[in-house]
Amino acid sequence: MESPFKEDALKGKVALLTGGGSGIGFEIALQLGNHGASVAIMGRRKNVLDSAVASLHYHGIPCIGLEGDVRKKEDAVRVVESTAKHFGRLDILVNAAAGNFLVAAEDLSPNGFRTVMEIDSVGTFTMCHEALKYLKKGGLGKEPSCGGTIINISATLHYTASWYQIHVSAAKAAVDSITRSLALEWGTDYDITVNGIAPGPIKDTAGLSKLKPEEISSTFEKMPLYKLGDKWDIAMAAIYLASDSGKHVNGMTLLVDGGQWLSSPRHMPNEVVKQQARAVERQSRNSAVGIPNSKM
Ligand code: COA
């Protein structure tokens, strides 16, 4: 698919992506690179990182892979420092690393709950915290008046409640809160924009493949647009937020789910509504002025 953004929309910028070796994180890395950014990707699995780096190089994107776990502060420090040292600056941080598995709340151990909180929520904060000195206005390689951008990948699970996802829902609710708090504090103090993207179900991702096939099909049926999203849809949202196009957006988590989270079963066919609504309204008005229902 062709990007609606200019090829050089991110020229000269340097991006660091956690979870950048696969799935949505990799697609964002690829598209940031296709729009002129140099890219560092962080992940736990060397083989995944190696093949992602090879693929980005194949597309002509300046890129390095850095092994690390966002749960470990020392890894966060090392990866941020290495990125800034290698490219001479850091402009964009994308927190895409996430943990997910389906489990009923009664079967989830506190350590299982904590594990996802530590990856998604604490990991996001840790990376932001360590990247601040480079992202802020006047940071290495930056103008004194111009700060960088943070994009936190969230979800829609916690907007209502989601079966078998108590850990991820809680973790992403915290991520959205982190997004707003940092947008307030760091937008004010350091000219950094902090936003999120909340994808719905996206094709060819670990998040989707970890769901059971029956759940995929029922989710699919409930979606107003009747289709799963593409990783590209999420990446384009990231380009918007990271480029000048989105420079006045701050503290926002952009929903990219085709309206799926709004979906609820249709409790009455449209035809029934058409036939009955006016009659019901007449009945209600007539009752209000004391006209017997039989006159309807
Ligand atoms: N059901 C219930 N509990 C589970 C579980 C499952 N499917 N998978 C892991 N856990 C629990 C473990 O039992 C353990 O708790 P315990 O010590 O009380 O037994 C805890 O979670 C940590 O598991 P562990 O396997 O040691 O963690 P890990 O660090 O190796 O892996 C995960 C982290 C579990 C989040 C793993 O799924 C992961 O690495 N995911 C990354 C990729 C991913 O999920 N991407 C999708 C993004 S949407």
Tab-separated table of C-alpha atoms and ligand atoms in Angstrom:
chain	number	residue	atom	x	y	z
A	1	MET	CA	0.000	0.000	0.000
A	2	GLU	CA	1.202	3.481	-0.820
A	3	SER	CA	1.822	5.850	2.059
A	4	PRO	CA	-0.141	9.110	2.078
A	5	PHE	CA	2.824	10.801	3.779
A	6	LYS	CA	5.862	12.366	2.109
A	7	GLU	CA	8.850	10.051	1.727
A	8	ASP	CA	11.036	12.445	3.696
A	9	ALA	CA	8.487	13.158	6.457
A	10	LEU	CA	10.940	11.850	9.071
A	11	LYS	CA	14.230	12.649	7.355
A	12	GLY	CA	17.103	13.011	9.817
A	13	LYS	CA	15.127	11.569	12.743
A	14	VAL	CA	16.229	8.595	14.821
A	15	ALA	CA	13.701	6.166	16.240
A	16	LEU	CA	14.019	3.483	18.900
A	17	LEU	CA	11.338	0.792	19.005
A	18	THR	CA	10.873	-1.784	21.732
A	19	GLY	CA	9.377	-4.973	20.367
A	20	GLY	CA	10.581	-3.754	16.985
A	21	GLY	CA	11.691	-7.154	15.703
A	22	SER	CA	8.265	-8.511	14.849
A	23	GLY	CA	4.567	-7.785	14.425
A	24	ILE	CA	3.254	-4.258	14.744
A	25	GLY	CA	6.580	-3.021	16.130
A	26	PHE	CA	8.463	-4.224	13.060
A	27	GLU	CA	5.947	-2.703	10.646
A	28	ILE	CA	6.240	0.645	12.419
A	29	ALA	CA	10.044	0.382	12.226
A	30	LEU	CA	9.815	-0.359	8.504
A	31	GLN	CA	7.487	2.556	7.787
A	32	LEU	CA	9.428	5.016	9.959
A	33	GLY	CA	12.476	3.960	7.934
A	34	ASN	CA	10.610	4.267	4.639
A	35	HIS	CA	9.849	7.865	5.604
A	36	GLY	CA	13.466	8.800	6.244
A	37	ALA	CA	14.160	7.801	9.852
A	38	SER	CA	17.107	5.745	11.078
A	39	VAL	CA	15.935	2.954	13.292
A	40	ALA	CA	17.084	1.000	16.364
A	41	ILE	CA	15.003	-2.034	17.292
A	42	MET	CA	15.072	-3.642	20.729
A	43	GLY	CA	13.955	-7.177	21.499
A	44	ARG	CA	14.711	-10.229	23.600
A	45	ARG	CA	15.349	-12.753	20.816
A	46	LYS	CA	18.590	-12.372	18.860
A	47	ASN	CA	17.453	-14.470	15.899
A	48	VAL	CA	14.276	-12.384	15.505
A	49	LEU	CA	16.264	-9.156	15.747
A	50	ASP	CA	18.852	-10.364	13.236
A	51	SER	CA	16.297	-11.203	10.608
A	52	ALA	CA	14.411	-7.932	11.208
A	53	VAL	CA	17.626	-5.929	10.836
A	54	ALA	CA	18.463	-7.808	7.628
A	55	SER	CA	15.035	-7.016	6.255
A	56	LEU	CA	15.281	-3.321	7.154
A	57	HIS	CA	18.737	-3.135	5.582
A	58	TYR	CA	17.292	-4.758	2.477
A	59	HIS	CA	14.875	-1.824	2.284
A	60	GLY	CA	17.816	0.583	2.546
A	61	ILE	CA	16.992	1.670	6.090
A	62	PRO	CA	19.877	2.563	8.434
A	63	CYS	CA	19.229	0.207	11.314
A	64	ILE	CA	20.680	-1.561	14.360
A	65	GLY	CA	19.270	-4.349	16.513
A	66	LEU	CA	19.831	-4.236	20.281
A	67	GLU	CA	19.074	-7.169	22.530
A	68	GLY	CA	17.292	-6.325	25.741
A	69	ASP	CA	14.300	-6.835	28.011
A	70	VAL	CA	12.257	-3.752	28.932
A	71	ARG	CA	11.744	-5.265	32.399
A	72	LYS	CA	15.431	-4.743	33.160
A	73	LYS	CA	16.463	-1.177	33.855
A	74	GLU	CA	20.086	-1.916	32.930
A	75	ASP	CA	18.944	-3.140	29.493
A	76	ALA	CA	16.859	0.007	28.984
A	77	VAL	CA	19.811	2.228	29.889
A	78	ARG	CA	22.199	0.305	27.618
A	79	VAL	CA	19.835	0.252	24.632
A	80	VAL	CA	18.974	3.959	24.847
A	81	GLU	CA	22.656	4.902	25.247
A	82	SER	CA	23.718	2.644	22.372
A	83	THR	CA	21.077	4.128	20.076
A	84	ALA	CA	22.117	7.708	20.849
A	85	LYS	CA	25.797	6.819	20.525
A	86	HIS	CA	25.332	5.006	17.222
A	87	PHE	CA	23.113	7.590	15.506
A	88	GLY	CA	24.098	10.741	17.438
A	89	ARG	CA	20.570	11.537	18.613
A	90	LEU	CA	17.157	10.096	19.531
A	91	ASP	CA	13.899	11.683	18.364
A	92	ILE	CA	11.205	9.023	18.486
A	93	LEU	CA	10.572	6.305	21.072
A	94	VAL	CA	7.942	3.698	20.241
A	95	ASN	CA	6.970	1.365	23.092
A	96	ALA	CA	5.594	-1.676	21.287
A	97	ALA	CA	6.931	-4.488	23.502
A	98	ALA	CA	4.035	-6.364	25.070
A	99	GLY	CA	3.100	-9.637	26.696
A	100	ASN	CA	-0.176	-11.409	26.185
A	101	PHE	CA	-1.877	-14.723	26.794
A	102	LEU	CA	-5.454	-15.732	27.399
A	103	VAL	CA	-6.261	-16.867	30.915
A	104	ALA	CA	-9.268	-16.748	33.224
A	105	ALA	CA	-8.677	-14.423	36.169
A	106	GLU	CA	-9.141	-17.297	38.615
A	107	ASP	CA	-6.372	-19.260	36.894
A	108	LEU	CA	-3.885	-16.394	36.613
A	109	SER	CA	-1.162	-16.322	39.250
A	110	PRO	CA	-0.159	-12.982	40.747
A	111	ASN	CA	3.202	-13.501	39.077
A	112	GLY	CA	1.513	-13.938	35.695
A	113	PHE	CA	-0.383	-10.684	36.290
A	114	ARG	CA	2.809	-8.949	37.408
A	115	THR	CA	4.764	-10.242	34.385
A	116	VAL	CA	2.477	-8.478	31.913
A	117	MET	CA	2.304	-5.327	34.041
A	118	GLU	CA	6.104	-5.302	34.117
A	119	ILE	CA	6.476	-5.691	30.357
A	120	ASP	CA	3.677	-3.378	29.207
A	121	SER	CA	3.366	-0.727	31.913
A	122	VAL	CA	6.590	-0.610	33.921
A	123	GLY	CA	8.603	-1.341	30.768
A	124	THR	CA	6.970	1.573	28.967
A	125	PHE	CA	7.694	3.938	31.835
A	126	THR	CA	11.277	2.696	32.192
A	127	MET	CA	12.027	3.256	28.512
A	128	CYS	CA	10.460	6.736	28.578
A	129	HIS	CA	12.379	7.592	31.727
A	130	GLU	CA	15.735	6.516	30.301
A	131	ALA	CA	15.110	8.184	26.929
A	132	LEU	CA	14.069	11.545	28.400
A	133	LYS	CA	17.497	13.148	28.400
A	134	TYR	CA	17.807	12.542	24.655
A	135	LEU	CA	14.205	13.252	23.678
A	136	LYS	CA	13.894	16.584	25.458
A	137	LYS	CA	14.472	19.880	23.701
A	138	GLY	CA	18.175	20.614	23.580
A	139	GLY	CA	18.985	16.893	23.982
A	140	LEU	CA	21.902	15.427	22.006
A	141	GLY	CA	21.657	16.548	18.361
A	142	LYS	CA	18.451	18.564	18.961
A	143	GLU	CA	17.396	22.182	18.589
A	144	PRO	CA	17.075	24.039	21.907
A	145	SER	CA	13.392	24.596	21.153
A	146	CYS	CA	12.310	21.248	19.752
A	147	GLY	CA	11.678	18.012	21.657
A	148	GLY	CA	10.974	14.497	20.445
A	149	THR	CA	8.027	12.142	20.376
A	150	ILE	CA	6.894	9.108	22.346
A	151	ILE	CA	4.310	6.658	20.996
A	152	ASN	CA	2.935	4.001	23.338
A	153	ILE	CA	1.178	1.045	21.762
A	154	SER	CA	-1.952	0.354	23.771
A	155	ALA	CA	-5.168	-1.650	23.205
A	156	THR	CA	-8.927	-1.290	23.541
A	157	LEU	CA	-9.461	-4.175	25.981
A	158	HIS	CA	-9.865	-1.935	29.018
A	159	TYR	CA	-12.430	0.459	27.493
A	160	THR	CA	-15.099	-1.922	28.660
A	161	ALA	CA	-13.960	-5.304	30.009
A	162	SER	CA	-12.450	-8.231	28.131
A	163	TRP	CA	-12.749	-11.905	28.905
A	164	TYR	CA	-9.536	-13.658	29.985
A	165	GLN	CA	-7.456	-10.513	29.661
A	166	ILE	CA	-7.473	-8.987	33.152
A	167	HIS	CA	-3.675	-8.644	33.162
A	168	VAL	CA	-3.396	-7.023	29.716
A	169	SER	CA	-6.417	-4.791	30.319
A	170	ALA	CA	-4.927	-3.483	33.565
A	171	ALA	CA	-1.519	-3.050	31.941
A	172	LYS	CA	-2.850	-1.092	28.962
A	173	ALA	CA	-5.047	1.084	31.192
A	174	ALA	CA	-1.849	2.017	32.998
A	175	VAL	CA	-0.119	2.679	29.663
A	176	ASP	CA	-2.873	5.135	28.672
A	177	SER	CA	-2.520	6.871	32.003
A	178	ILE	CA	1.267	7.084	31.560
A	179	THR	CA	0.670	8.604	28.116
A	180	ARG	CA	-1.490	11.392	29.557
A	181	SER	CA	0.716	12.134	32.553
A	182	LEU	CA	3.897	12.333	30.488
A	183	ALA	CA	2.150	14.439	27.842
A	184	LEU	CA	1.236	16.897	30.580
A	185	GLU	CA	4.588	17.001	32.357
A	186	TRP	CA	7.029	16.506	29.495
A	187	GLY	CA	4.973	18.438	26.968
A	188	THR	CA	5.096	21.394	29.335
A	189	ASP	CA	8.693	21.070	30.486
A	190	TYR	CA	10.508	19.537	27.528
A	191	ASP	CA	8.394	20.017	24.389
A	192	ILE	CA	7.982	16.252	24.004
A	193	THR	CA	4.711	14.960	22.562
A	194	VAL	CA	3.475	11.726	24.121
A	195	ASN	CA	0.683	9.820	22.419
A	196	GLY	CA	-0.627	6.304	22.119
A	197	ILE	CA	-2.125	4.086	19.445
A	198	ALA	CA	-4.794	1.550	20.373
A	199	PRO	CA	-5.001	-1.116	17.670
A	200	GLY	CA	-7.958	-3.443	17.353
A	201	PRO	CA	-7.381	-7.017	16.122
A	202	ILE	CA	-4.630	-6.875	13.498
A	203	LYS	CA	-3.830	-9.553	10.918
A	204	ASP	CA	-0.607	-11.583	11.202
A	205	THR	CA	0.316	-10.566	14.723
A	206	ALA	CA	1.221	-12.568	17.832
A	207	GLY	CA	-1.633	-10.811	19.618
A	208	LEU	CA	-4.175	-12.241	17.202
A	209	SER	CA	-2.642	-15.690	16.816
A	210	LYS	CA	-2.686	-16.120	20.594
A	211	LEU	CA	-6.484	-15.915	20.505
A	212	LYS	CA	-8.457	-19.038	19.707
A	213	PRO	CA	-9.863	-19.409	16.181
A	214	GLU	CA	-13.466	-19.274	17.411
A	215	GLU	CA	-12.765	-15.993	19.096
A	216	ILE	CA	-11.201	-14.592	15.971
A	217	SER	CA	-14.294	-15.383	13.964
A	218	SER	CA	-16.733	-13.987	16.515
A	219	THR	CA	-14.643	-10.823	16.869
A	220	PHE	CA	-14.589	-10.533	13.109
A	221	GLU	CA	-18.362	-10.785	12.815
A	222	LYS	CA	-18.938	-8.047	15.364
A	223	MET	CA	-16.736	-5.501	13.626
A	224	PRO	CA	-18.691	-2.720	11.893
A	225	LEU	CA	-16.246	-2.720	8.974
A	226	TYR	CA	-16.185	-6.545	8.902
A	227	LYS	CA	-12.457	-6.868	8.554
A	228	LEU	CA	-9.323	-7.153	10.601
A	229	GLY	CA	-6.844	-4.299	10.504
A	230	ASP	CA	-3.449	-4.403	8.814
A	231	LYS	CA	-0.152	-3.658	10.526
A	232	TRP	CA	0.193	-0.911	7.912
A	233	ASP	CA	-2.847	0.891	9.414
A	234	ILE	CA	-1.052	1.123	12.745
A	235	ALA	CA	2.213	2.179	11.134
A	236	MET	CA	0.484	5.035	9.258
A	237	ALA	CA	-0.984	6.255	12.553
A	238	ALA	CA	2.563	6.216	13.950
A	239	ILE	CA	3.901	8.242	11.010
A	240	TYR	CA	1.134	10.783	11.575
A	241	LEU	CA	1.992	11.128	15.262
A	242	ALA	CA	5.771	11.160	14.725
A	243	SER	CA	5.803	13.647	11.838
A	244	ASP	CA	4.940	17.324	11.654
A	245	SER	CA	1.395	16.291	10.657
A	246	GLY	CA	0.689	15.346	14.259
A	247	LYS	CA	2.783	17.964	16.020
A	248	HIS	CA	-0.192	19.528	17.830
A	249	VAL	CA	-1.517	16.190	19.091
A	250	ASN	CA	-0.439	15.442	22.657
A	251	GLY	CA	-1.770	13.097	25.346
A	252	MET	CA	-4.064	11.307	22.901
A	253	THR	CA	-4.429	7.575	22.358
A	254	LEU	CA	-5.522	7.188	18.775
A	255	LEU	CA	-7.957	4.324	18.213
A	256	VAL	CA	-7.232	2.334	15.070
A	257	ASP	CA	-9.692	-0.518	15.232
A	258	GLY	CA	-12.337	0.085	12.551
A	259	GLY	CA	-14.803	0.944	15.301
A	260	GLN	CA	-14.606	-2.574	16.730
A	261	TRP	CA	-14.644	-1.553	20.399
A	262	LEU	CA	-18.006	0.160	19.871
A	263	SER	CA	-19.573	-3.025	18.573
A	264	SER	CA	-22.442	-4.594	20.401
A	265	PRO	CA	-24.967	-7.151	19.204
A	266	ARG	CA	-27.896	-5.614	17.310
A	267	HIS	CA	-30.750	-6.171	19.752
A	268	MET	CA	-33.504	-5.367	17.215
A	269	PRO	CA	-33.577	-5.623	13.403
A	270	ASN	CA	-33.578	-2.283	11.574
A	271	GLU	CA	-36.933	-3.142	9.932
A	272	VAL	CA	-38.574	-3.619	13.321
A	273	VAL	CA	-37.262	-0.247	14.464
A	274	LYS	CA	-38.652	1.386	11.295
A	275	GLN	CA	-42.064	-0.184	11.774
A	276	GLN	CA	-42.455	0.346	15.489
A	277	ALA	CA	-40.603	3.498	16.490
A	278	ARG	CA	-43.187	6.062	15.339
A	279	ALA	CA	-46.109	4.026	16.675
A	280	VAL	CA	-44.412	3.692	20.048
A	281	GLU	CA	-43.678	7.435	20.086
A	282	ARG	CA	-47.344	8.245	19.251
A	283	GLN	CA	-48.511	5.930	21.997
A	284	SER	CA	-46.194	7.572	24.469
A	285	ARG	CA	-47.340	11.128	23.545
A	286	ASN	CA	-51.010	10.162	23.611
A	287	SER	CA	-50.642	8.579	27.032
A	288	ALA	CA	-49.004	11.775	28.261
A	289	VAL	CA	-52.093	13.857	27.280
A	290	GLY	CA	-54.564	11.272	28.542
A	291	ILE	CA	-55.766	9.870	25.158
A	292	PRO	CA	-56.629	6.175	25.542
A	293	ASN	CA	-54.260	3.814	23.715
A	294	SER	CA	-57.142	2.338	21.729
A	295	LYS	CA	-57.358	5.584	19.685
A	296	MET	CA	-53.908	4.968	18.164
B	1	COA	N1	-1.598	-18.877	31.312
B	1	COA	C1	-1.444	-18.609	32.621
B	1	COA	N2	-0.292	-18.140	33.162
B	1	COA	C2	0.740	-17.940	32.334
B	1	COA	C3	0.661	-18.184	30.948
B	1	COA	C4	-0.576	-18.669	30.453
B	1	COA	N3	-0.762	-18.919	29.134
B	1	COA	N4	1.860	-17.874	30.380
B	1	COA	C5	2.649	-17.453	31.383
B	1	COA	N5	1.980	-17.480	32.549
B	1	COA	C6	2.486	-17.129	33.869
B	1	COA	C7	3.518	-18.141	34.287
B	1	COA	O1	2.908	-19.297	34.851
B	1	COA	C8	4.331	-17.348	35.304
B	1	COA	O2	3.669	-17.266	36.534
B	1	COA	P1	4.077	-18.259	37.791
B	1	COA	O3	5.509	-17.969	38.071
B	1	COA	O4	3.173	-17.844	38.899
B	1	COA	O5	3.837	-19.639	37.315
B	1	COA	C9	4.314	-15.965	34.734
B	1	COA	O6	3.202	-15.900	33.825
B	1	COA	C10	5.584	-15.629	33.973
B	1	COA	O7	5.728	-16.601	32.948
B	1	COA	P2	7.120	-16.839	32.204
B	1	COA	O8	6.906	-17.858	31.155
B	1	COA	O9	8.189	-17.056	33.204
B	1	COA	O10	7.376	-15.387	31.570
B	1	COA	P3	8.291	-14.981	30.386
B	1	COA	O11	8.963	-13.753	30.793
B	1	COA	O12	9.134	-16.092	29.894
B	1	COA	O13	7.220	-14.682	29.196
B	1	COA	C11	5.063	-13.862	28.638
B	1	COA	C12	6.405	-13.568	29.246
B	1	COA	C13	4.375	-14.888	29.510
B	1	COA	C14	4.224	-12.599	28.614
B	1	COA	C15	5.175	-14.453	27.224
B	1	COA	O14	3.902	-14.711	26.721
B	1	COA	C16	5.910	-13.528	26.284
B	1	COA	O15	7.108	-13.478	26.336
B	1	COA	N6	5.225	-12.806	25.423
B	1	COA	C17	5.834	-11.875	24.482
B	1	COA	C18	5.220	-11.964	23.161
B	1	COA	C19	3.763	-11.656	23.172
B	1	COA	O16	3.009	-12.135	23.996
B	1	COA	N7	3.338	-10.866	22.273
B	1	COA	C20	1.951	-10.551	22.152
B	1	COA	C21	1.771	-9.106	22.188
B	1	COA	S1	0.079	-8.668	22.053
